[in-house]
Short mmCIF file of C-alpha atoms in Angstrom, two decimals:
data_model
loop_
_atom_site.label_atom_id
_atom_site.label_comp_id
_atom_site.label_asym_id
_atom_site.label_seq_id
_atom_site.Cartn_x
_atom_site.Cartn_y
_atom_site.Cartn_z
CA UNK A 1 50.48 18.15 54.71
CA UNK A 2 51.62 15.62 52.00
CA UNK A 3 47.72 13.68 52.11
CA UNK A 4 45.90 17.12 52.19
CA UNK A 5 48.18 18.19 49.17
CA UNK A 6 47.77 15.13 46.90
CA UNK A 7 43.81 15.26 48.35
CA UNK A 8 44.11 18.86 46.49
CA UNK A 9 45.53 17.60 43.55
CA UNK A 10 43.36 14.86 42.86
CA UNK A 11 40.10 16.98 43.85
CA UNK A 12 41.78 19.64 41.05
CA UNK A 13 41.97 16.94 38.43
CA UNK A 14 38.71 15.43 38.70
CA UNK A 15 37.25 19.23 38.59
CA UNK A 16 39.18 19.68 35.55
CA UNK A 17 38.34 16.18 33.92
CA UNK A 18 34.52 16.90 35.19
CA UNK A 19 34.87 20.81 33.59
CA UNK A 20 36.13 19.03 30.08
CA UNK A 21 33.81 16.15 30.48
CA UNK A 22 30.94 18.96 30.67
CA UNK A 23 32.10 20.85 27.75
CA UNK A 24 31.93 17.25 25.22
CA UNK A 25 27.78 17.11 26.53
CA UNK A 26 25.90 19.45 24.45
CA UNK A 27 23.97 22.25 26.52
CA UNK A 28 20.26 22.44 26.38
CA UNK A 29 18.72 22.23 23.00
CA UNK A 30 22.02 22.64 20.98
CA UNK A 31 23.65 19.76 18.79
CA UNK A 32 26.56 17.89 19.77
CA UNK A 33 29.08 19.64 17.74
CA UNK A 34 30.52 18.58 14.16
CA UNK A 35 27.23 15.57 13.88
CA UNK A 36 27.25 15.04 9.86
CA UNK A 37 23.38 15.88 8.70
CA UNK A 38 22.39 17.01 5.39
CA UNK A 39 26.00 17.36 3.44
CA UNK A 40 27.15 19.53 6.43
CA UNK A 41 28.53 19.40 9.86
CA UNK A 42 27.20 21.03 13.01
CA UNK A 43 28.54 24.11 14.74
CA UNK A 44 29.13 24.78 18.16
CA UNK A 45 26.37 26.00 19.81
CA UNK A 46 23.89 25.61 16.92
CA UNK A 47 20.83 24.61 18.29
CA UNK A 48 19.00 21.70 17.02
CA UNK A 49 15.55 23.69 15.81
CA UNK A 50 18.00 26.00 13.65
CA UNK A 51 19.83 22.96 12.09
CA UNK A 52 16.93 20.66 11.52
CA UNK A 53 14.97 23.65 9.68
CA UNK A 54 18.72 24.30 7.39
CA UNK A 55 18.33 20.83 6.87
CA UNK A 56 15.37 20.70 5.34
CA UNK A 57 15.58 23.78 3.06
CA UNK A 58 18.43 22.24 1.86
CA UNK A 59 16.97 19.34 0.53
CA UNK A 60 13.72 20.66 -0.38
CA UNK A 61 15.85 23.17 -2.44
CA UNK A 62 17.42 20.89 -4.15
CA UNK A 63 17.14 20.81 -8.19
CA UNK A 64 16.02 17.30 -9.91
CA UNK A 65 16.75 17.21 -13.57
CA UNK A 66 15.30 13.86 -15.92
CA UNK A 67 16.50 13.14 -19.19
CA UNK A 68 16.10 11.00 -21.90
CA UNK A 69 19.63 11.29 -24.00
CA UNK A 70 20.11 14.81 -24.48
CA UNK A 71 16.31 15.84 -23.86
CA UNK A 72 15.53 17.44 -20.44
CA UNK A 73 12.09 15.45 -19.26
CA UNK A 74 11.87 17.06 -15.84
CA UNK A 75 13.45 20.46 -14.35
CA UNK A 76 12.30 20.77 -10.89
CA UNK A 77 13.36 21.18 -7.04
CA UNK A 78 12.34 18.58 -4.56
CA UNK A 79 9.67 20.75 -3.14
CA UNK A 80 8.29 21.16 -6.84
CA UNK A 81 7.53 17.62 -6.91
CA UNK A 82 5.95 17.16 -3.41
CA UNK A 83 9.30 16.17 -1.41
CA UNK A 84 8.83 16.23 2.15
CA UNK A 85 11.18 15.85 5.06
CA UNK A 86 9.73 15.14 8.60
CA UNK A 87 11.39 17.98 10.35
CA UNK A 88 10.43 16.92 14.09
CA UNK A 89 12.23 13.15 13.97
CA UNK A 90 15.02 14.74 12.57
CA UNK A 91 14.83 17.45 15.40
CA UNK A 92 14.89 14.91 17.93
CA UNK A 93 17.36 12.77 16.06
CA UNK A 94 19.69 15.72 16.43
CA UNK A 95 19.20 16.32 20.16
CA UNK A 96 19.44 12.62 20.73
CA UNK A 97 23.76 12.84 20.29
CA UNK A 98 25.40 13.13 22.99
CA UNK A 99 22.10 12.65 25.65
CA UNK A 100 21.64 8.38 25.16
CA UNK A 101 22.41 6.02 27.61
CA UNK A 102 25.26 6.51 30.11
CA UNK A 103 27.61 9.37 31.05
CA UNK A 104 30.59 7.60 29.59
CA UNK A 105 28.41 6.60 26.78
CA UNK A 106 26.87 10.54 26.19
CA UNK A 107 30.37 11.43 26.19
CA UNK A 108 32.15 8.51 23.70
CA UNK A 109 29.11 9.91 21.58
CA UNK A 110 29.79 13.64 21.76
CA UNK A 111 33.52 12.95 21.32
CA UNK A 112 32.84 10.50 18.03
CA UNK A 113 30.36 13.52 16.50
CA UNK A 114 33.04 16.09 17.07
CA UNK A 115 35.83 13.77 15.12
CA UNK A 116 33.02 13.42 12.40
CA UNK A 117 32.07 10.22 13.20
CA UNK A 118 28.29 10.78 13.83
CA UNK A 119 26.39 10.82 11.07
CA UNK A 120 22.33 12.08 11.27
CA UNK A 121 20.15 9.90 8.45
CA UNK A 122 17.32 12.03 6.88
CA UNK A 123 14.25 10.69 6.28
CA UNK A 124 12.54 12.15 2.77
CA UNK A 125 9.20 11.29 1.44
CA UNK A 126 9.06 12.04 -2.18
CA UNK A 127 5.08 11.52 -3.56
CA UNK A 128 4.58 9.21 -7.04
CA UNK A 129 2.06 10.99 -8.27
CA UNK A 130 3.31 14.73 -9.32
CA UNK A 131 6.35 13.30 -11.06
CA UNK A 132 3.91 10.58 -13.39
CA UNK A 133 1.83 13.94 -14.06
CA UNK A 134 4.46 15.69 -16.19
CA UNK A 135 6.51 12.09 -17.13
CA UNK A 136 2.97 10.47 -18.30
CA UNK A 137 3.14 12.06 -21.40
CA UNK A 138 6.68 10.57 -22.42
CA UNK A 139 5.63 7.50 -20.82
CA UNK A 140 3.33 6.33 -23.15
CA UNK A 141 5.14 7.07 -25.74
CA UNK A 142 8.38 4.84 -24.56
CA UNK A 143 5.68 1.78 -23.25
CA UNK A 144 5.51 -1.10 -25.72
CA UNK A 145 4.15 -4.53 -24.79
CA UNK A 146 7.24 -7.11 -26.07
CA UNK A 147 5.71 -9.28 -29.10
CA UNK A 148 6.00 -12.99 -29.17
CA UNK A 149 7.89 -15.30 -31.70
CA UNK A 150 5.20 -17.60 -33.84
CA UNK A 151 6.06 -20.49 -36.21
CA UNK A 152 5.51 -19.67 -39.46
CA UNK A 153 4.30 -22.55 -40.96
CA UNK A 154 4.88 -21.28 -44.87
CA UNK A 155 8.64 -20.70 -43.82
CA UNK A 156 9.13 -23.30 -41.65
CA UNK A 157 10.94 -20.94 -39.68
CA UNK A 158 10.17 -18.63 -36.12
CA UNK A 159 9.16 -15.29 -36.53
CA UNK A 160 11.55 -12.20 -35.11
CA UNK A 161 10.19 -11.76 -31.70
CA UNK A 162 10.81 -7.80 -30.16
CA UNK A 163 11.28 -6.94 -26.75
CA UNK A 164 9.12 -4.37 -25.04
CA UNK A 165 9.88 -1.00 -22.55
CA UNK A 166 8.34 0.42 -19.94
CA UNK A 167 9.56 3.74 -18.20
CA UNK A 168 10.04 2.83 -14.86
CA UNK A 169 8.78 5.85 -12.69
CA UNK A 170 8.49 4.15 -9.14
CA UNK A 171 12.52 3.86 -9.73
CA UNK A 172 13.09 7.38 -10.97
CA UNK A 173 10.94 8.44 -7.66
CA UNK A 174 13.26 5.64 -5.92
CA UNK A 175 16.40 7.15 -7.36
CA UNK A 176 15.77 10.67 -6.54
CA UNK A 177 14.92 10.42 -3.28
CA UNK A 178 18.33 8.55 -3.05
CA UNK A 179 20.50 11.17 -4.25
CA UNK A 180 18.97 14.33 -3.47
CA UNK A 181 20.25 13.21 -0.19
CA UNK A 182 23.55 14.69 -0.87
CA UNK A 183 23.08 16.64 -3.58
CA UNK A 184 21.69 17.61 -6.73
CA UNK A 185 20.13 15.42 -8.57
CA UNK A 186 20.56 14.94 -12.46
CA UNK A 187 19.41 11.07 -13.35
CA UNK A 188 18.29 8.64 -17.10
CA UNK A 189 14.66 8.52 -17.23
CA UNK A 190 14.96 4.53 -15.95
CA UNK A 191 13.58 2.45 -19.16
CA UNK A 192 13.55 -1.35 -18.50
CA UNK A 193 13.54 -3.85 -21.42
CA UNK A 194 10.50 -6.52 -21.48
CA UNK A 195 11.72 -9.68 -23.32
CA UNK A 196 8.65 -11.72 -24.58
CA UNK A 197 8.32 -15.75 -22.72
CA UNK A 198 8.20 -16.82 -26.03
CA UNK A 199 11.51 -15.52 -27.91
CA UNK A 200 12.43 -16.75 -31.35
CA UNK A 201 15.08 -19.04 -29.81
CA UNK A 202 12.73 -20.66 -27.42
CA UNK A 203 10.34 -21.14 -30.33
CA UNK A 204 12.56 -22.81 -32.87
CA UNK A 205 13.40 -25.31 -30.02
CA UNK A 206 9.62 -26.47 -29.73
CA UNK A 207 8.95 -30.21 -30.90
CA UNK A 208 6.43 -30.10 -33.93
CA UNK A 209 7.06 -33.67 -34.45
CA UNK A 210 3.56 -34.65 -32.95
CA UNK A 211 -0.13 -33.28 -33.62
CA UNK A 212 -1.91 -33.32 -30.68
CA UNK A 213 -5.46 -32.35 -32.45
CA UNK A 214 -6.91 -31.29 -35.11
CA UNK A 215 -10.56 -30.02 -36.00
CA UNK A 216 -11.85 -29.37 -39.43
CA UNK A 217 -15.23 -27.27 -39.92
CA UNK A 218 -16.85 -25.82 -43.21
CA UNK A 219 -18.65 -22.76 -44.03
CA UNK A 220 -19.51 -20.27 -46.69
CA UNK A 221 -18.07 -16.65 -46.92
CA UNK A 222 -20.98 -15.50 -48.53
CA UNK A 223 -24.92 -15.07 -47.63
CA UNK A 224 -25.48 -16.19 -44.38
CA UNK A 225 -22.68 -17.47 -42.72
CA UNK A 226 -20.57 -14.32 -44.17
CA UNK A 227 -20.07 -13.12 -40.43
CA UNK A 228 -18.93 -16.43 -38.99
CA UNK A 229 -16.53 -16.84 -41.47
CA UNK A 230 -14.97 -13.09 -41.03
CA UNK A 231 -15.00 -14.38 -37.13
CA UNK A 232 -13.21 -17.33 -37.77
CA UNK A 233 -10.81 -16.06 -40.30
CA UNK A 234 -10.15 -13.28 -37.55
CA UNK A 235 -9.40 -16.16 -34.87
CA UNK A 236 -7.17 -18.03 -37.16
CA UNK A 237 -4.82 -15.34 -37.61
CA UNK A 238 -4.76 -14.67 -33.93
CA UNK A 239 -3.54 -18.54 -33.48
CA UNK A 240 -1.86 -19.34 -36.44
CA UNK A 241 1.71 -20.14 -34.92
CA UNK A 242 0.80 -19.32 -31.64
CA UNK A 243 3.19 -20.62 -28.99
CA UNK A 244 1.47 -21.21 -25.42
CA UNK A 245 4.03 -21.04 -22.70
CA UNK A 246 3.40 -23.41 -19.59
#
């Protein structure tokens, strides 16, 4: 009586543990309750084509706002500007919890999502090319090439070199795919500074102690040699205090 009684007991607890053990494993095409995706966490019994399609409108609904100080470049969802979120991997992503490997590990899974511990990373594709279509504009009017320090030779001094910009777009694409990822996105139009090789510092350091050649040529500015002498005029200024970097 004692064995068939403890046999009854034990056979009763593994039901039960096998009964709870069921309930952690998510049922057919549902999501492993509480897995983090998209800002949110799963429900019980959501299934995993309902979530993955929430997902995305989410994120494709998200607004993207560009500025420039106080200016507003760029007011525009994610869809707006061509975002695109592969709804299929992140389908299967989401059925994926709670079904890998094991038992014990499909269940150390489920349990983890349903402490909040299982997170879901979305994959979204935002295009270059609509966002440089309305930024183009204020692009090249931020773009400067950075100008080089010469030696002035009458001052015996270096010309004021001046760094250039460029608005970085492939970062403001980079940056708002980054954060639309949890939320709306409001970013600086990215503007990187171009410093010139050849900066005033760099240029009053150069030795001028040595001529290292010289030519010498004569010509007339008038009658026929008029137009070589506007061409070489025109070169001189281009080199006069020229620095050549290595």
């Amino acid at each position: 009586l004692g064995l068939g009684l403890a046999t009854g007991l034990v056979a009763s607890a593994l039901g039960a543990g096998w009964r709870w053990a069921d309930g952690l494993r998510p049922p057919g095409n549902n999501v492993a309750e509480g897995v983090r995706v998209c800002g949110e966490r799963s429900a019980r019994g959501q299934s995993a084509d309902e979530l993955a399609r929430h997902c995305v409108r989410i994120l494709l609904g998200r607004r993207v706002q560009i500025r420039r100080g106080e200016e507003v470049l760029v007011a525009a969802s994610v869809a707006d500007l061509g975002g695109h979120v592969d709804e299929t991997s992140l389908r299967e992503a989401l059925v994926a919890v709670g079904r890998r490997g094991s038992i014990w590990r499909q269940l150390d899974e489920a349990s983890r999502a349903r402490r909040g511990q299982v997170a879901i990373s979305v994959g979204l594709w935002l295009p270059f090319e609509p966002l440089v279509e309305r930024l183009l504009p204020i692009k090249q009017e931020i773009d400067q090439r950075p100008r080089a320090a010469r030696w002035d030779f009458a001052a015996s001094r270096p010309t004021e070199h001046s760094d250039g910009a460029l608005a970085d777009l492939h970062a403001a694409v980079e940056a708002i795919g980054r954060a639309a990822l949890t939320g709306d996105v409001a970013i600086e139009l990215p503007v990187r500074r171009l410093a010139p090789r050849a900066t005033s510092a760099l240029v009053a350091a150069v030795d001028r102690s040595e001529v290292l050649a010289r030519y010498e040529t004569h010509f007339a500015f008038a009658g026929g040699q008029a137009g070589r002498a506007q061409n070489v005029a025109r070169a001189a200024r281009a080199i006069d205090g020229l620095v050549l970097m290595p």
